[in-house]
Short mmCIF file of C-alpha atoms in Angstrom, two decimals:
data_model
loop_
_atom_site.label_atom_id
_atom_site.label_comp_id
_atom_site.label_asym_id
_atom_site.label_seq_id
_atom_site.Cartn_x
_atom_site.Cartn_y
_atom_site.Cartn_z
CA ASN J 1 -24.38 15.05 32.02
CA ALA J 2 -24.04 12.27 29.45
CA PHE J 3 -23.47 14.86 26.71
CA ASN J 4 -20.80 16.64 28.74
CA GLU J 5 -19.09 13.37 29.63
CA ARG J 6 -19.01 12.31 25.99
CA ARG J 7 -17.67 15.68 24.90
CA ALA J 8 -14.96 15.56 27.59
CA ALA J 9 -13.99 12.04 26.50
CA ASN J 10 -13.75 13.18 22.88
CA PHE J 11 -11.50 16.09 23.78
CA GLU J 12 -9.35 13.74 25.85
CA ALA J 13 -9.06 11.52 22.78
CA ALA J 14 -8.02 14.55 20.73
CA ALA J 15 -5.37 15.39 23.31
CA GLN J 16 -4.02 11.82 23.19
CA LEU J 17 -3.84 11.96 19.40
CA ALA J 18 -2.01 15.29 19.61
CA ARG J 19 0.57 13.66 21.89
CA THR J 20 0.91 10.76 19.45
CA VAL J 21 1.42 13.16 16.55
CA ALA J 22 4.05 15.13 18.47
CA SER J 23 6.02 12.05 19.49
CA ILE J 24 6.35 10.24 16.12
CA ARG J 25 8.12 11.65 13.06
CA ASP J 26 8.28 8.52 10.93
CA ILE J 27 5.17 8.62 8.73
CA ASN J 28 5.18 4.81 8.41
CA LYS J 29 4.77 4.55 12.19
CA LEU J 30 2.68 7.69 12.64
CA LEU J 31 -0.31 6.79 10.47
CA PRO J 32 -0.94 3.29 11.96
CA ALA J 33 -0.64 4.82 15.45
CA ILE J 34 -3.26 7.45 14.57
CA ALA J 35 -5.63 4.77 13.26
CA GLU J 36 -5.21 2.75 16.45
CA VAL J 37 -5.81 5.75 18.75
CA ILE J 38 -8.98 6.83 16.94
CA SER J 39 -10.35 3.28 16.92
CA ALA J 40 -9.62 2.70 20.60
CA ARG J 41 -10.84 6.04 21.92
CA PHE J 42 -13.99 6.36 19.78
CA ASP J 43 -14.88 2.66 19.60
CA TYR J 44 -14.93 2.38 15.79
CA TYR J 45 -14.14 -1.12 14.61
CA HIS J 46 -12.31 0.10 11.51
CA VAL J 47 -10.28 3.23 10.87
CA GLY J 48 -8.47 3.57 7.57
CA ILE J 49 -6.16 6.29 6.31
CA PHE J 50 -5.88 6.95 2.58
CA LEU J 51 -3.26 9.15 0.93
CA ASN J 52 -3.61 10.80 -2.47
CA ASP J 53 -0.77 10.38 -4.94
CA ASP J 54 1.19 13.34 -6.26
CA THR J 55 -0.88 13.52 -9.43
CA GLN J 56 -4.18 13.47 -7.53
CA GLU J 57 -5.28 10.49 -9.63
CA TYR J 58 -5.49 7.72 -7.03
CA THR J 59 -5.94 7.49 -3.28
CA SER J 60 -4.44 4.46 -1.55
CA LEU J 61 -5.03 2.78 1.80
CA VAL J 62 -1.79 3.20 3.76
CA ALA J 63 -2.83 2.50 7.38
CA ALA J 64 -5.60 0.62 9.17
CA ASN J 65 -6.31 -0.80 12.60
CA SER J 66 -8.64 -3.67 11.65
CA GLU J 67 -7.61 -7.03 10.24
CA ILE J 68 -9.91 -6.45 7.25
CA GLY J 69 -8.22 -3.12 6.60
CA LYS J 70 -4.73 -4.60 6.90
CA GLN J 71 -5.62 -7.34 4.41
CA LEU J 72 -6.98 -4.78 1.94
CA MET J 73 -3.89 -2.64 2.41
CA ALA J 74 -1.62 -5.64 1.74
CA GLY J 75 -3.62 -6.22 -1.44
CA GLY J 76 -2.91 -2.67 -2.56
CA LEU J 77 -6.39 -1.19 -2.16
CA GLN J 78 -6.75 2.10 -4.01
CA TYR J 79 -9.52 4.11 -5.63
CA LYS J 80 -9.50 6.40 -8.61
CA ILE J 81 -10.14 9.84 -7.19
CA GLY J 82 -13.59 11.11 -8.13
CA GLN J 83 -15.18 7.74 -8.84
CA ALA J 84 -18.39 6.71 -7.07
CA GLY J 85 -18.06 6.06 -3.33
CA PHE J 86 -17.40 7.96 -0.14
CA VAL J 87 -13.59 7.69 -0.08
CA PRO J 88 -12.82 8.73 -3.70
CA SER J 89 -15.46 11.48 -3.53
CA VAL J 90 -13.99 13.05 -0.38
CA ALA J 91 -10.46 12.60 -1.74
CA GLN J 92 -11.47 14.77 -4.70
CA THR J 93 -13.81 17.39 -3.24
CA GLY J 94 -12.43 17.82 0.28
CA TYR J 95 -15.97 17.67 1.68
CA SER J 96 -16.90 15.13 4.35
CA ARG J 97 -19.46 12.36 3.82
CA VAL J 98 -21.44 10.51 6.47
CA SER J 99 -23.94 7.66 6.43
CA GLN J 100 -25.67 7.01 9.74
CA ASP J 101 -27.63 3.90 8.78
CA HIS J 102 -26.47 1.71 5.91
CA ASN J 103 -29.67 -0.32 6.15
CA GLN J 104 -31.73 2.71 5.13
CA ILE J 105 -29.22 4.75 3.16
CA LYS J 106 -27.95 2.68 0.26
CA SER J 107 -24.66 4.58 -0.05
CA VAL J 108 -22.85 1.54 1.28
CA SER J 109 -19.15 1.32 2.05
CA ASP J 110 -16.74 1.59 -0.87
CA SER J 111 -15.53 -1.94 -0.13
CA GLN J 112 -18.00 -4.81 0.28
CA GLU J 113 -15.71 -6.43 2.86
CA PHE J 114 -17.13 -4.13 5.55
CA GLN J 115 -20.38 -5.96 6.05
CA LYS J 116 -20.50 -5.01 9.75
CA THR J 117 -20.65 -1.33 8.94
CA GLN J 118 -23.80 0.46 10.03
CA SER J 119 -22.39 3.99 10.10
CA GLU J 120 -19.50 5.50 8.15
CA LEU J 121 -17.78 8.86 8.31
CA VAL J 122 -15.16 9.97 5.79
CA LEU J 123 -13.26 13.20 6.49
CA PRO J 124 -10.72 15.00 4.31
CA MET J 125 -7.18 15.58 5.52
CA LYS J 126 -6.19 18.81 3.86
CA ILE J 127 -3.81 21.74 4.12
CA GLU J 128 -5.57 24.90 2.95
CA ASN J 129 -7.22 23.74 -0.30
CA LYS J 130 -5.00 20.73 -0.99
CA VAL J 131 -6.43 17.33 -0.04
CA LEU J 132 -3.65 15.01 1.19
CA GLY J 133 -5.97 12.08 1.82
CA VAL J 134 -8.93 10.96 3.92
CA LEU J 135 -9.84 9.41 7.25
CA ASP J 136 -12.35 6.59 6.80
CA MET J 137 -14.15 5.48 9.98
CA HIS J 138 -16.63 2.61 10.34
CA SER J 139 -18.91 1.73 13.24
CA ASP J 140 -21.07 -1.35 13.73
CA LYS J 141 -23.71 0.89 15.37
CA THR J 142 -26.26 3.11 13.66
CA TYR J 143 -26.04 6.86 14.22
CA ALA J 144 -22.56 6.53 15.69
CA PHE J 145 -21.42 9.96 14.51
CA ASP J 146 -23.14 12.79 16.35
CA GLU J 147 -22.26 16.47 16.07
CA VAL J 148 -19.76 16.27 18.92
CA ALA J 149 -17.91 13.31 17.39
CA ILE J 150 -17.83 14.89 13.92
CA GLU J 151 -16.53 18.16 15.36
CA ILE J 152 -13.70 16.46 17.24
CA LEU J 153 -12.85 14.06 14.43
CA SER J 154 -12.64 16.97 11.98
CA ILE J 155 -10.05 18.57 14.27
CA LEU J 156 -8.18 15.27 14.37
CA ALA J 157 -8.24 15.07 10.57
CA ASP J 158 -6.69 18.54 10.40
CA GLN J 159 -4.05 17.54 12.96
CA THR J 160 -3.27 14.43 10.95
CA ALA J 161 -2.85 16.46 7.75
CA ILE J 162 -0.37 18.75 9.51
CA ALA J 163 1.44 15.73 10.94
CA ILE J 164 1.74 14.18 7.47
CA GLN J 165 3.11 17.41 6.03
CA ASN J 166 5.61 17.77 8.89
CA ALA J 167 6.70 14.13 8.62
CA ARG J 168 7.26 14.48 4.89
CA ALA J 169 9.25 17.69 5.40
CA TYR J 170 11.36 15.97 8.06
CA GLU J 171 12.06 13.00 5.78
CA GLU J 172 13.03 15.31 2.92
CA THR J 173 15.33 17.29 5.23
CA GLN J 174 17.00 14.12 6.52
CA ALA J 175 17.47 12.81 2.98
CA ALA J 176 18.97 16.11 1.83
CA LEU J 177 21.28 16.17 4.86
CA ALA J 178 22.47 12.62 4.21
CA GLU J 179 23.10 13.45 0.54
CA SER J 180 25.06 16.59 1.43
CA GLN J 181 27.18 14.65 3.94
CA ILE J 182 28.03 12.03 1.30
CA LEU J 183 28.87 14.77 -1.21
CA TYR J 184 30.99 16.65 1.35
CA GLY J 185 32.88 13.47 2.24
CA THR J 186 33.56 12.73 -1.43
CA VAL J 187 34.86 16.26 -2.09
CA ILE J 188 37.16 16.15 0.96
CA LYS J 189 38.51 12.74 -0.08
CA GLN J 190 39.21 13.89 -3.61
CA ALA J 191 40.90 17.08 -2.38
CA TRP J 192 43.11 15.11 0.00
CA GLN J 193 44.14 12.61 -2.70
CA THR J 194 45.00 15.48 -5.07
CA ASN J 195 47.01 17.21 -2.36
CA VAL J 196 49.00 14.05 -1.63
CA ARG J 197 49.90 13.61 -5.30
CA VAL J 198 51.09 17.16 -6.02
CA GLU J 199 52.60 18.33 -2.74
CA ASN J 200 56.43 18.30 -2.57
CA LYS J 201 57.50 16.84 0.74
CA LEU J 202 60.20 18.79 2.59
CA GLY J 203 62.25 17.29 5.42
CA TYR J 204 65.70 16.79 6.97
CA ARG J 205 67.92 13.72 7.30
CA PHE J 206 70.35 13.48 10.20
CA SER J 207 73.70 12.05 9.12
CA GLY J 208 74.93 11.36 12.64
CA THR J 209 77.79 13.89 12.51
CA ILE J 210 78.00 17.48 13.72
#
């Protein structure tokens, strides 16, 4: 019963995240909302979202729910992709990493600020074979990530990757539309000014007599 209840709760969390993803198009609002939902529904004290740059050289923290994460984000936390550590490793390979007991497994968190962390799960956010970034989740409990949680969170990571791709496409479309509207307005204005200068005006003047 406990297993079934936990599984049902996890799927409910996935459904809530899906609703969040569907309702927000602005990526700057979407990613913090995703971090907050995962933290609240799965009881992880820190959830961070990293995005890879276009050159696949660095991955940067762009959203977090915890105060520690927000401070690190404000300080411009980033890792060189492929360096030692869970986050840069997953950002490069696209394979998840998990540590269930940091006291026994010395693959500690990438950042020493997370002293409360007992378990950590890092999942790739990818479209096909391209890694867009990673989800980094920390718990203050050992063995916090069972098979059910990892299964659901992997689905959420895939949903987040799709949401990021869609949000970027929407932003690009809006930018292109705005640019075309400005260009169209400029062309119409120039055409009207040219027409006013060259057009011979025809008309009649009434002299008052018949």
